[in-house]
GROMACS .gro file of C-alpha atoms in nm:
model
  223
    1MET     CA    1  16.659  -6.885  18.345
    2SER     CA    2  16.683  -6.929  18.717
    3ASN     CA    3  16.853  -7.204  18.873
    4ASN     CA    4  16.858  -7.090  19.203
    5LEU     CA    5  16.689  -7.345  19.393
    6SER     CA    6  16.844  -7.565  19.738
    7ASP     CA    7  16.939  -7.919  19.689
    8THR     CA    8  16.559  -8.023  19.788
    9GLU     CA    9  16.378  -7.843  19.578
   10LYS     CA   10  16.601  -7.940  19.307
   11ALA     CA   11  16.512  -8.330  19.401
   12LYS     CA   12  16.190  -8.282  19.489
   13LEU     CA   13  16.137  -8.132  19.086
   14VAL     CA   14  16.401  -8.433  18.934
   15LEU     CA   15  16.204  -8.745  19.113
   16ALA     CA   16  15.829  -8.567  19.018
   17ILE     CA   17  15.993  -8.550  18.625
   18MET     CA   18  16.100  -8.919  18.703
   19ARG     CA   19  15.785  -9.030  18.780
   20GLY     CA   20  15.557  -8.923  18.525
   21ASP     CA   21  15.371  -8.637  18.815
   22LEU     CA   22  15.502  -8.345  18.605
   23THR     CA   23  15.647  -8.288  18.221
   24PHE     CA   24  16.069  -8.175  18.157
   25GLU     CA   25  15.827  -7.898  17.951
   26ASP     CA   26  15.629  -7.788  18.278
   27ALA     CA   27  15.894  -7.814  18.509
   28CYS     CA   28  16.153  -7.602  18.299
   29ALA     CA   29  15.806  -7.332  18.261
   30SER     CA   30  15.678  -7.324  18.664
   31THR     CA   31  16.055  -7.343  18.801
   32SER     CA   32  16.223  -7.062  18.512
   33VAL     CA   33  16.534  -7.305  18.538
   34ALA     CA   34  16.718  -7.362  18.228
   35ALA     CA   35  16.688  -7.689  18.040
   36ASP     CA   36  17.003  -7.776  18.010
   37SER     CA   37  17.069  -7.723  18.386
   38LEU     CA   38  16.773  -7.935  18.439
   39ARG     CA   39  16.865  -8.233  18.249
   40ASN     CA   40  17.234  -8.177  18.439
   41TRP     CA   41  17.025  -8.241  18.771
   42ILE     CA   42  16.859  -8.553  18.668
   43ASP     CA   43  17.185  -8.715  18.538
   44ASP     CA   44  17.323  -8.614  18.881
   45ALA     CA   45  17.047  -8.811  19.054
   46ILE     CA   46  17.076  -9.096  18.858
   47ALA     CA   47  17.463  -9.067  18.954
   48SER     CA   48  17.415  -9.036  19.324
   49VAL     CA   49  17.196  -9.399  19.305
   50GLY     CA   50  17.502  -9.629  19.102
   51SER     CA   51  17.283  -9.664  18.754
   52ARG     CA   52  17.006  -9.578  18.526
   53ARG     CA   53  16.894  -9.942  18.578
   54ALA     CA   54  16.866  -9.903  18.940
   55VAL     CA   55  16.633  -9.572  18.884
   56TYR     CA   56  16.449  -9.747  18.642
   57GLU     CA   57  16.397 -10.113  18.878
   58LYS     CA   58  16.277  -9.833  19.122
   59LEU     CA   59  16.068  -9.626  18.928
   60GLY     CA   60  15.925  -9.879  18.666
   61LYS     CA   61  15.830  -9.620  18.410
   62ILE     CA   62  15.998  -9.263  18.321
   63LYS     CA   63  15.865  -8.949  18.126
   64THR     CA   64  16.109  -8.740  17.900
   65VAL     CA   65  16.154  -8.551  17.583
   66ALA     CA   66  16.219  -8.643  17.241
   67LYS     CA   67  16.307  -8.376  16.998
   68MET     CA   68  16.075  -8.241  16.724
   69PHE     CA   69  16.163  -8.063  16.456
   70VAL     CA   70  15.929  -7.897  16.195
   71LEU     CA   71  15.984  -7.765  15.797
   72PRO     CA   72  15.854  -7.415  15.706
   73GLY     CA   73  15.483  -7.401  15.645
   74GLY     CA   74  15.431  -7.724  15.827
   75ALA     CA   75  15.497  -7.972  15.525
   76LEU     CA   76  15.708  -8.232  15.713
   77ALA     CA   77  15.777  -8.296  16.119
   78CYS     CA   78  16.090  -8.491  16.226
   79ILE     CA   79  16.133  -8.638  16.539
   80ARG     CA   80  16.455  -8.761  16.674
   81LEU     CA   81  16.529  -9.051  16.894
   82HIS     CA   82  16.890  -9.108  16.842
   83ASP     CA   83  17.129  -8.875  17.085
   84ARG     CA   84  17.399  -8.780  16.814
   85GLU     CA   85  17.437  -8.458  16.606
   86ALA     CA   86  17.381  -8.486  16.256
   87PRO     CA   87  17.255  -8.265  15.964
   88PHE     CA   88  16.895  -8.226  15.998
   89GLY     CA   89  16.713  -8.397  15.722
   90GLU     CA   90  17.012  -8.647  15.672
   91LYS     CA   91  16.863  -8.999  15.566
   92SER     CA   92  17.151  -9.164  15.402
   93GLY     CA   93  17.183  -9.387  15.680
   94TYR     CA   94  16.813  -9.572  15.640
   95TRP     CA   95  16.580  -9.749  15.527
   96SER     CA   96  16.177  -9.697  15.585
   97SER     CA   97  15.849  -9.741  15.589
   98ALA     CA   98  15.540  -9.546  15.581
   99ILE     CA   99  15.165  -9.615  15.799
  100GLN     CA  100  14.886  -9.430  15.630
  101LEU     CA  101  14.676  -9.266  15.864
  102ALA     CA  102  14.395  -9.386  15.624
  103ASP     CA  103  14.033  -9.200  15.667
  104LEU     CA  104  14.119  -9.077  16.044
  105ALA     CA  105  14.330  -8.772  15.935
  106ASP     CA  106  14.545  -8.621  15.679
  107GLY     CA  107  14.889  -8.694  15.609
  108GLU     CA  108  15.071  -9.007  15.737
  109VAL     CA  109  15.380  -9.136  15.977
  110ILE     CA  110  15.721  -9.246  15.814
  111LEU     CA  111  15.959  -9.452  16.007
  112ASN     CA  112  16.312  -9.448  15.921
  113TYR     CA  113  16.552  -9.745  16.019
  114SER     CA  114  16.917  -9.757  16.100
  115TRP     CA  115  17.035 -10.015  15.885
  116MET     CA  116  17.325 -10.030  16.113
  117GLY     CA  117  17.127 -10.045  16.494
  118CYS     CA  118  16.848 -10.175  16.307
  119ARG     CA  119  16.631  -9.999  16.527
  120ILE     CA  120  16.359  -9.667  16.450
  121GLU     CA  121  16.603  -9.358  16.521
  122GLU     CA  122  16.361  -9.071  16.323
  123ILE     CA  123  15.999  -9.063  16.250
  124ASP     CA  124  15.870  -8.833  15.993
  125ILE     CA  125  15.525  -8.712  15.987
  126VAL     CA  126  15.432  -8.547  15.711
  127PHE     CA  127  15.158  -8.296  15.669
  128PRO     CA  128  15.207  -8.237  16.062
  129ARG     CA  129  14.998  -7.909  16.008
  130LEU     CA  130  14.704  -8.092  15.962
  131CYS     CA  131  14.752  -8.417  16.100
  132LEU     CA  132  14.908  -8.287  16.433
  133PRO     CA  133  14.744  -8.077  16.744
  134PRO     CA  134  14.754  -7.657  16.655
  135GLN     CA  135  15.047  -7.628  16.846
  136PHE     CA  136  15.282  -7.780  16.683
  137ALA     CA  137  15.207  -7.637  16.349
  138GLY     CA  138  15.537  -7.423  16.365
  139SER     CA  139  15.644  -7.108  16.141
  140GLU     CA  140  15.540  -7.034  15.762
  141THR     CA  141  15.945  -6.873  15.723
  142GLU     CA  142  16.145  -7.073  15.967
  143THR     CA  143  16.195  -7.439  16.108
  144SER     CA  144  16.065  -7.514  16.475
  145ARG     CA  145  16.194  -7.708  16.720
  146PHE     CA  146  15.955  -7.944  16.969
  147SER     CA  147  16.015  -8.083  17.283
  148VAL     CA  148  15.755  -8.432  17.267
  149GLU     CA  149  15.635  -8.552  17.604
  150MET     CA  150  15.782  -8.938  17.568
  151GLU     CA  151  15.695  -9.202  17.842
  152LEU     CA  152  15.909  -9.565  17.819
  153ASP     CA  153  15.809  -9.801  18.054
  154PHE     CA  154  16.031 -10.056  18.150
  155LYS     CA  155  15.808 -10.289  18.272
  156ARG     CA  156  15.628 -10.380  17.952
  157LYS     CA  157  15.893 -10.263  17.730
  158THR     CA  158  15.700  -9.995  17.552
  159ALA     CA  159  15.734  -9.648  17.482
  160LYS     CA  160  15.433  -9.394  17.416
  161ILE     CA  161  15.513  -9.041  17.235
  162ARG     CA  162  15.179  -8.801  17.316
  163PHE     CA  163  15.146  -8.482  17.111
  164ALA     CA  164  14.840  -8.420  17.330
  165ARG     CA  165  14.744  -8.532  17.722
  166PRO     CA  166  14.384  -8.681  17.810
  167SER     CA  167  14.223  -8.355  17.944
  168LYS     CA  168  14.271  -8.230  17.618
  169ILE     CA  169  14.112  -8.524  17.426
  170GLN     CA  170  13.707  -8.506  17.325
  171THR     CA  171  13.516  -8.787  17.430
  172GLN     CA  172  13.181  -8.758  17.271
  173GLU     CA  173  13.251  -8.980  16.935
  174GLY     CA  174  13.446  -9.212  17.120
  175PRO     CA  175  13.848  -9.081  17.204
  176LEU     CA  176  14.070  -9.282  16.984
  177THR     CA  177  14.111  -9.467  16.722
  178SER     CA  178  14.394  -9.641  16.697
  179VAL     CA  179  14.623  -9.762  16.311
  180CYS     CA  180  14.849 -10.091  16.394
  181PHE     CA  181  15.115 -10.181  16.243
  182VAL     CA  182  15.363 -10.498  16.245
  183LEU     CA  183  15.740 -10.353  16.199
  184PRO     CA  184  15.896 -10.528  15.878
  185ALA     CA  185  16.192 -10.774  15.971
  186PRO     CA  186  16.422 -10.796  16.148
  187LEU     CA  187  16.265 -10.553  16.367
  188ILE     CA  188  16.018 -10.723  16.601
  189GLY     CA  189  15.764 -10.561  16.723
  190THR     CA  190  15.423 -10.319  16.648
  191VAL     CA  191  15.308  -9.951  16.629
  192PHE     CA  192  14.983  -9.788  16.730
  193LEU     CA  193  14.931  -9.503  16.597
  194SER     CA  194  14.656  -9.295  16.816
  195VAL     CA  195  14.395  -9.027  16.636
  196ASP     CA  196  14.157  -8.820  16.814
  197ASN     CA  197  13.857  -8.929  16.661
  198ALA     CA  198  13.708  -8.557  16.721
  199SER     CA  199  13.995  -8.309  16.621
  200GLU     CA  200  14.108  -8.581  16.374
  201ARG     CA  201  14.439  -8.530  16.490
  202LEU     CA  202  14.733  -8.797  16.561
  203TYR     CA  203  14.732  -8.784  16.953
  204ASN     CA  204  15.012  -9.055  17.027
  205ILE     CA  205  15.230  -9.321  16.881
  206GLU     CA  206  15.265  -9.639  17.113
  207PHE     CA  207  15.559  -9.920  17.051
  208SER     CA  208  15.607 -10.226  17.167
  209HIS     CA  209  15.898 -10.429  17.231
  210ALA     CA  210  16.027 -10.088  17.249
  211ASP     CA  211  16.414 -10.222  17.406
  212GLN     CA  212  16.455 -10.367  17.096
  213THR     CA  213  16.269 -10.130  16.852
  214LEU     CA  214  16.386  -9.797  16.993
  215PRO     CA  215  16.789  -9.688  17.025
  216GLN     CA  216  16.957  -9.883  17.293
  217HIS     CA  217  17.105  -9.557  17.504
  218LEU     CA  218  16.648  -9.546  17.584
  219PHE     CA  219  16.625  -9.870  17.698
  220ALA     CA  220  16.963 -10.051  17.798
  221PRO     CA  221  17.112  -9.860  18.050
  222GLU     CA  222  17.431  -9.908  18.235
  223THR     CA  223  17.461 -10.201  18.519
   0.00000   0.00000   0.00000
């Protein structure tokens, strides 16, 4: 990995990521910069402005990534939204809701809420090999780790986890069909699961009232 970029090049790269012009993964791939180094550059840029809130107020929305683990054989995937270390598969601190993808795709999505914070902290996807785009198939013999694009809109208070880009969607039969799920009390908000009609694969997961629904570190930056 090479981190030998000038300060100006670093600033341009960070700004492109935060504006949403460039994904985190593409930035790493195109510059051969290590992911940890790139995250440090983003943190340094935020610190130089004075606060995350100041950056968010200027940009309105940013793109980041969420960690997704796929178990061997592609029977289950888990997207982690929390920022703490925890044993993979540990669910003792959660209560859950399952959302069927109906006749749109094989599989279901399970939302895991923390008892303490009453926020969605993990998302399980059953049979990801059947309902996620093929690039997330994972290994047959070991747990696979992926970075999934997530867009946070701080003006509309929404969040979107995207598994494919618009250019990848087949439009001949109509691009997407959505499943709507109202979050159980005491949570406030709605979840929309969008499926690509042509491939019968899950395209994105969108949250309304995301500032009250997702972990606070995503939508409650320091002042």
